[in-house]
XYZ file of C-alpha atoms in Angstrom:
444
model
C 9.826 4.568 -23.810
C 7.947 7.250 -25.156
C 8.783 11.270 -24.810
C 6.410 13.287 -22.459
C 5.857 17.246 -22.403
C 4.978 18.381 -19.103
C 2.940 21.945 -19.560
C 2.253 24.481 -17.133
C 0.212 27.655 -17.561
C 3.137 29.724 -16.898
C 7.039 29.634 -16.602
C 10.050 29.417 -18.700
C 10.920 26.153 -20.576
C 14.271 24.537 -20.083
C 16.091 21.809 -21.945
C 14.757 18.143 -21.936
C 16.086 16.027 -19.191
C 16.600 12.222 -19.037
C 14.335 10.364 -16.319
C 15.973 6.956 -15.589
C 14.740 4.104 -13.290
C 17.435 1.700 -11.767
C 17.229 -0.469 -9.010
C 18.670 -3.422 -7.039
C 15.532 -5.438 -6.933
C 16.028 -8.516 -9.531
C 13.444 -7.971 -12.640
C 11.140 -10.779 -12.390
C 11.665 -12.220 -9.255
C 11.583 -9.148 -7.153
C 9.727 -6.219 -9.754
C 7.957 -6.866 -12.821
C 6.325 -3.746 -13.585
C 6.233 -0.162 -12.763
C 4.067 2.944 -12.928
C 5.974 5.933 -13.840
C 4.579 9.462 -13.427
C 5.761 13.002 -14.091
C 3.742 16.197 -13.010
C 4.237 19.798 -13.107
C 4.562 21.357 -9.456
C 1.840 24.047 -10.665
C -1.449 22.443 -9.766
C -2.625 23.627 -13.139
C 0.092 22.067 -15.144
C 0.307 18.667 -17.081
C 0.349 15.606 -15.445
C 1.494 12.040 -17.243
C 1.405 8.583 -15.747
C 1.725 5.099 -17.410
C 2.197 1.591 -16.212
C 5.035 -0.458 -18.046
C 6.176 -3.927 -17.901
C 9.501 -4.909 -17.045
C 11.931 -6.787 -18.851
C 15.246 -5.182 -17.716
C 16.668 -2.181 -15.690
C 17.539 0.584 -16.086
C 14.788 2.309 -18.303
C 14.619 6.030 -19.251
C 11.961 8.552 -20.222
C 12.746 11.644 -21.721
C 10.478 14.757 -20.298
C 10.447 17.774 -21.987
C 9.343 20.728 -19.956
C 7.173 22.777 -21.978
C 6.478 26.221 -19.895
C 7.318 24.217 -16.531
C 10.010 25.093 -14.420
C 9.832 22.800 -11.895
C 8.108 19.071 -12.052
C 7.933 15.950 -9.384
C 8.540 12.498 -10.585
C 7.610 9.136 -8.924
C 7.796 5.653 -9.875
C 5.848 2.575 -8.268
C 7.215 -0.714 -8.613
C 4.959 -3.924 -8.838
C 5.449 -7.699 -8.088
C 2.546 -9.812 -9.403
C 0.364 -6.839 -9.528
C 0.763 -5.501 -5.957
C 3.039 -2.647 -4.996
C 6.160 -3.490 -3.535
C 8.461 -0.492 -3.981
C 8.259 3.395 -4.380
C 10.741 6.554 -5.194
C 10.308 10.230 -5.732
C 12.487 12.500 -7.195
C 12.184 16.498 -7.995
C 12.917 17.766 -11.595
C 14.344 21.231 -12.214
C 15.282 20.873 -15.647
C 19.047 21.605 -14.956
C 20.272 17.685 -15.198
C 19.177 14.384 -15.708
C 17.177 12.779 -12.859
C 17.341 8.870 -11.171
C 14.571 7.102 -9.577
C 15.235 3.656 -7.768
C 13.404 0.813 -7.222
C 15.458 -0.901 -4.210
C 14.981 -3.700 -1.965
C 15.931 -1.197 0.774
C 15.616 2.421 1.566
C 17.400 3.285 4.635
C 15.943 6.138 6.694
C 17.129 8.288 9.548
C 18.499 6.788 12.504
C 17.527 7.661 16.116
C 14.376 7.315 18.570
C 10.930 7.792 17.070
C 9.127 10.910 18.594
C 5.918 12.568 18.073
C 5.860 15.797 15.867
C 3.354 18.600 16.294
C -0.326 17.768 17.644
C -2.961 15.508 16.396
C -5.035 16.768 13.542
C -8.075 15.709 11.517
C -11.255 13.806 12.976
C -11.269 12.625 16.056
C -11.195 8.810 16.732
C -10.656 8.408 12.762
C -12.157 4.917 12.314
C -9.956 4.222 9.254
C -6.557 5.794 8.137
C -4.925 4.759 4.678
C -1.786 6.236 3.450
C -1.711 7.975 -0.164
C 1.134 8.702 -2.509
C 1.200 10.419 -5.813
C 1.181 14.078 -7.045
C 2.133 16.388 -3.849
C 4.062 13.345 -2.309
C 2.846 11.427 0.616
C -0.258 11.894 2.756
C -3.023 10.297 4.742
C -6.872 10.061 4.635
C -8.338 9.952 7.832
C -12.129 9.042 8.039
C -14.154 9.639 10.924
C -17.710 9.478 12.015
C -19.611 11.775 8.951
C -16.143 13.328 8.034
C -12.767 12.834 6.235
C -9.578 14.744 5.807
C -6.504 14.273 3.503
C -3.507 15.137 6.180
C -0.305 16.205 5.115
C 3.203 17.573 7.073
C 4.052 20.954 7.299
C 8.188 20.256 7.313
C 9.140 23.697 8.055
C 6.566 23.821 11.084
C 7.168 20.101 11.781
C 3.450 19.414 12.249
C 0.526 17.871 10.696
C -2.076 20.061 8.642
C -5.277 19.166 7.157
C -4.630 19.563 3.278
C -7.992 19.028 2.287
C -11.744 18.450 3.498
C -12.165 14.559 2.206
C -15.821 13.676 1.086
C -18.491 12.386 3.429
C -18.105 8.846 4.096
C -20.990 6.487 2.897
C -23.972 5.440 5.245
C -23.004 3.021 8.074
C -20.014 2.405 10.209
C -16.493 2.630 8.486
C -14.871 -0.672 8.346
C -11.946 0.061 6.515
C -10.354 2.031 3.642
C -7.744 0.883 0.838
C -5.548 2.773 -1.294
C -4.776 1.900 -4.649
C -4.395 3.645 -8.349
C -7.880 2.799 -10.001
C -7.359 5.197 -13.051
C -3.783 4.407 -14.118
C -2.051 7.755 -13.699
C 0.081 6.511 -10.757
C -1.867 8.819 -7.901
C -3.443 6.647 -4.978
C -7.103 6.695 -5.187
C -9.167 5.366 -2.048
C -12.119 2.672 -1.413
C -14.066 3.081 1.594
C -15.702 0.210 3.116
C -18.748 0.540 5.295
C -21.682 -1.272 6.833
C -24.489 0.391 5.104
C -23.427 1.055 1.472
C -21.536 -0.160 -1.480
C -17.677 0.579 -1.273
C -17.383 4.363 -2.267
C -14.363 5.384 -4.484
C -12.764 8.495 -3.886
C -10.569 9.842 -6.908
C -7.272 11.848 -6.320
C -7.603 15.338 -7.717
C -4.703 17.516 -6.968
C -4.505 17.715 -2.930
C -8.143 16.847 -2.863
C -10.218 13.620 -3.273
C -13.667 13.625 -4.925
C -16.300 11.061 -4.689
C -16.705 9.115 -7.903
C -19.264 6.456 -7.491
C -18.962 2.972 -5.825
C -17.719 -0.755 -6.673
C -20.972 -3.082 -6.575
C -24.239 -2.298 -5.278
C -24.066 -3.845 -1.655
C -22.305 -3.273 1.473
C -19.115 -5.893 2.094
C -16.927 -6.620 4.875
C -13.618 -6.030 3.259
C -11.774 -5.139 0.217
C -8.361 -5.407 -1.437
C -6.690 -4.143 -4.887
C -4.070 -5.683 -7.137
C -3.707 -5.986 -11.074
C -4.787 -9.653 -10.702
C -5.240 -10.217 -14.730
C -2.041 -8.408 -15.449
C -3.529 -6.049 -18.068
C -1.948 -2.743 -16.385
C -5.001 -1.979 -14.221
C -5.816 -2.425 -10.793
C -8.754 -4.651 -9.869
C -10.565 -5.106 -6.766
C -11.901 -8.173 -4.611
C -14.489 -7.790 -2.062
C -15.518 -10.162 0.762
C -18.906 -10.595 2.667
C -19.555 -13.554 4.507
C -18.951 -16.695 2.297
C -18.823 -14.621 -0.878
C -15.595 -13.237 -2.693
C -16.219 -11.281 -5.789
C -13.802 -9.888 -8.184
C -14.468 -6.262 -9.750
C -12.417 -5.763 -13.191
C -11.488 -2.361 -13.544
C -11.687 -0.941 -17.478
C -8.488 1.264 -16.920
C -10.316 4.321 -16.179
C -11.490 3.212 -12.375
C -14.947 1.784 -13.330
C -15.412 -1.832 -12.181
C -17.442 -4.821 -13.348
C -18.181 -7.902 -11.306
C -16.866 -11.269 -12.436
C -18.950 -13.905 -10.223
C -17.071 -16.669 -11.928
C -13.499 -15.805 -11.010
C -13.218 -17.268 -7.800
C -14.065 -20.756 -7.132
C -13.907 -23.038 -3.642
C -17.344 -23.031 -2.417
C -17.474 -23.793 1.385
C -13.573 -22.820 1.706
C -14.339 -19.362 3.209
C -17.803 -18.805 5.551
C -16.976 -15.229 7.075
C -14.578 -13.102 5.444
C -13.005 -10.448 7.470
C -9.857 -9.361 5.605
C -8.138 -9.668 2.593
C -4.599 -9.337 1.295
C -2.674 -9.887 -2.181
C 0.759 -11.243 -2.407
C 2.649 -13.518 -4.732
C 2.839 -16.322 -2.235
C 4.659 -19.081 -4.160
C 7.240 -17.145 -6.269
C 5.372 -18.083 -9.678
C 4.791 -14.313 -10.760
C 0.674 -14.792 -10.133
C -0.918 -12.881 -7.589
C -2.378 -15.109 -4.572
C -5.003 -13.852 -2.230
C -5.149 -14.471 1.909
C -8.649 -14.137 3.302
C -9.197 -13.957 7.050
C -12.112 -15.097 8.814
C -14.190 -13.950 12.047
C -13.699 -17.458 13.509
C -12.538 -19.778 10.817
C -8.788 -20.409 9.549
C -6.885 -18.191 7.488
C -7.255 -19.180 3.727
C -5.297 -18.853 0.368
C -6.585 -18.712 -2.988
C -3.840 -19.577 -5.627
C -3.924 -17.207 -8.939
C -4.292 -18.390 -12.105
C -0.988 -19.050 -14.000
C -0.158 -16.152 -16.611
C -2.305 -13.734 -14.664
C -5.663 -15.206 -15.656
C -7.672 -13.023 -13.350
C -9.235 -16.422 -11.403
C -8.589 -17.947 -8.192
C -8.855 -21.444 -6.642
C -9.230 -22.511 -3.214
C -5.569 -23.664 -2.043
C -5.566 -25.976 0.947
C -2.641 -26.446 2.809
C -0.983 -23.215 2.079
C -1.852 -22.103 5.827
C -2.603 -23.920 9.173
C -6.108 -25.204 9.341
C -6.434 -23.456 12.587
C -9.202 -20.936 13.580
C -7.603 -17.432 13.545
C -10.014 -14.564 14.422
C -8.299 -12.035 11.884
C -9.070 -8.370 12.247
C -6.316 -7.258 9.594
C -4.018 -8.539 7.197
C -0.764 -7.465 5.770
C 1.697 -9.284 3.482
C 5.253 -8.102 3.418
C 8.445 -9.815 3.487
C 10.474 -10.066 6.682
C 13.374 -12.145 5.815
C 14.458 -11.041 2.337
C 13.566 -13.951 0.264
C 11.061 -12.017 -1.996
C 8.358 -13.904 -0.794
C 5.638 -12.203 1.318
C 4.923 -12.987 4.886
C 1.446 -12.666 6.438
C 1.122 -10.513 9.471
C -2.282 -10.806 11.291
C -3.813 -8.426 13.812
C -5.967 -10.968 15.844
C -9.220 -9.801 17.467
C -8.645 -9.936 21.286
C -5.527 -12.024 20.499
C -1.933 -11.351 20.327
C -0.395 -10.247 16.925
C 0.799 -13.138 14.661
C 3.370 -13.839 11.855
C 3.355 -16.373 9.319
C 6.737 -16.966 7.452
C 6.532 -17.750 3.825
C 8.540 -21.028 3.124
C 8.361 -21.367 -0.909
C 4.604 -20.991 -0.952
C 3.529 -22.888 2.116
C 3.013 -20.244 5.252
C 4.274 -21.576 8.879
C 3.317 -19.725 12.126
C 6.554 -18.395 13.551
C 5.203 -15.629 16.023
C 6.967 -17.105 19.008
C 10.252 -17.309 17.182
C 10.307 -13.735 15.014
C 8.204 -11.274 17.302
C 9.012 -9.888 20.759
C 6.813 -11.591 23.457
C 4.367 -10.949 24.397
C 2.898 -9.754 21.357
C 0.189 -6.948 21.739
C -3.441 -7.487 20.937
C -3.266 -5.344 17.628
C -5.773 -3.778 15.878
C -3.864 -2.661 13.186
C -0.238 -3.432 11.683
C 2.026 -1.465 9.331
C 5.418 -2.855 8.154
C 8.340 -1.474 6.148
C 11.811 0.038 6.635
C 11.943 2.999 8.921
C 15.039 3.009 10.592
C 18.703 3.370 9.225
C 19.470 -0.273 8.299
C 18.079 -2.483 5.794
C 15.464 -4.874 7.786
C 11.849 -4.658 8.030
C 10.529 -2.890 10.935
C 6.720 -3.104 12.117
C 4.513 -0.452 13.946
C 1.785 -2.712 16.004
C -1.223 -0.452 16.680
C -3.080 -1.213 19.936
C -5.513 1.163 22.033
C -3.328 0.378 25.054
C -0.077 1.355 23.460
C 1.704 1.206 20.110
C 4.774 -1.286 19.911
C 7.644 -0.357 17.566
C 9.508 -3.230 16.326
C 12.601 -3.185 14.210
C 14.578 -6.153 12.461
C 17.420 -7.439 13.703
C 18.790 -8.631 10.550
C 18.093 -12.395 11.093
C 14.405 -11.972 9.902
C 13.189 -11.596 13.603
C 12.233 -8.449 15.310
C 12.926 -6.935 18.547
C 11.137 -4.025 20.620
C 12.232 -0.468 19.621
C 10.088 1.571 21.785
C 6.628 2.374 22.115
C 4.075 5.229 21.794
C 0.641 5.991 22.811
C -2.516 4.097 22.405
C -3.679 3.911 18.595
C -6.126 1.756 16.789
C -4.428 1.719 13.211
C -0.979 2.690 11.791
C 0.524 3.613 8.408
C 4.043 4.043 6.984
C 4.170 6.860 4.640
C 6.731 9.659 3.886
C 4.667 12.858 5.089
C 7.304 15.523 4.653
C 8.821 13.861 1.604
C 12.325 13.910 2.763
C 12.722 10.360 1.579
C 12.302 8.574 4.869
C 9.318 6.842 6.162
C 6.922 8.177 8.876
C 4.523 6.456 10.981
C 0.946 7.751 10.838
C -1.240 6.876 13.845
C -5.109 6.971 14.384
C -5.733 7.899 17.964
C -8.484 9.326 19.867
C -7.554 12.817 19.205
C -6.848 12.683 15.520
C -3.845 11.697 13.549
C -0.330 11.556 15.210
C 2.653 11.767 13.259
C 6.103 9.972 14.686
C 9.360 10.338 12.825
C 12.979 9.923 13.647
């Protein structure tokens, strides 16, 4: 890899260090690309980020300090254009540094408990985790206002790091986070009922409004590098229309109306999710509908950036999908489908070599709550997948039992959405919940 000079406005330079990326994820079947970034800890200093295809691990980067005395490094691992692993590290230029792309990042053990008070907009309509320069944070989007929320680890509480842009017109339907401009910092797209999806670009601790995707309001959006050119593209959904917006590498999007075929396969889309369902290395798309069945669209071989309706991948049974998550529950490197169902219990469809089976009653604690949001990831001290099920009547905390199933692991007060993110940058995932009082922080 090429060298990098991290430049600060002031400070003493030190010797170059070697930044190495290792990991236990198999290259190809587990991870096939990474976004590697280094930034000066001084806000006015340099920031480098770039996407690299992976043929093997480890990989190394030589980091020259320039005038910097401290820096931070982070890596995002991708599989078929979708983020599947992340790691961060501090650089003091006193020795070489290692980042890891692993299947498992064990966290702290013990019971989950709330830390500090709720902060941010009351009853946020959406929350979304962002990661990059400055670590992990949450963006809370309320009625007419938004805020970037971080943790003050010393005080053990959440704080508003910066006010966010005003949401677009209409009711907020949701938000997604992804690296729009290729610097390995997450940006945000906000979906509302009254305007085209708004792009908010990460600038240090803050977010700045930076245009829109398309010209019309949509129901849902999802992001992945669908054409495998190193930048992240967006698909939007509205009624029976699915539309790919290709990224030019700088966070500007152009619609391609011919990219998705399968007329009549979708009638009333409500939610989207990306993942490689069949393990062929190409990203696929899952679409949830208001009343119809869940639908899958197969990505073109070789990352061609086109999608075709794929009957038979999901059961042809109506599921009123409110939100979707694709995340591997059984360790086979194939993403399983988690569904928050409108006025119905949460569901889990397990991926069996490209065909997804409803195994909700086998894998999930029963009765499963009526979920409004789902977060999935490892956030206890073992290497199994855990889940946080957001529901206004009370949050259900589930932990993996080592067999691909989940068991009850506590509860929390009511919430409408949940995100897993390392808020205090200690290497452990935390839970952020959207509640009536604002954003609440749960940690072990």
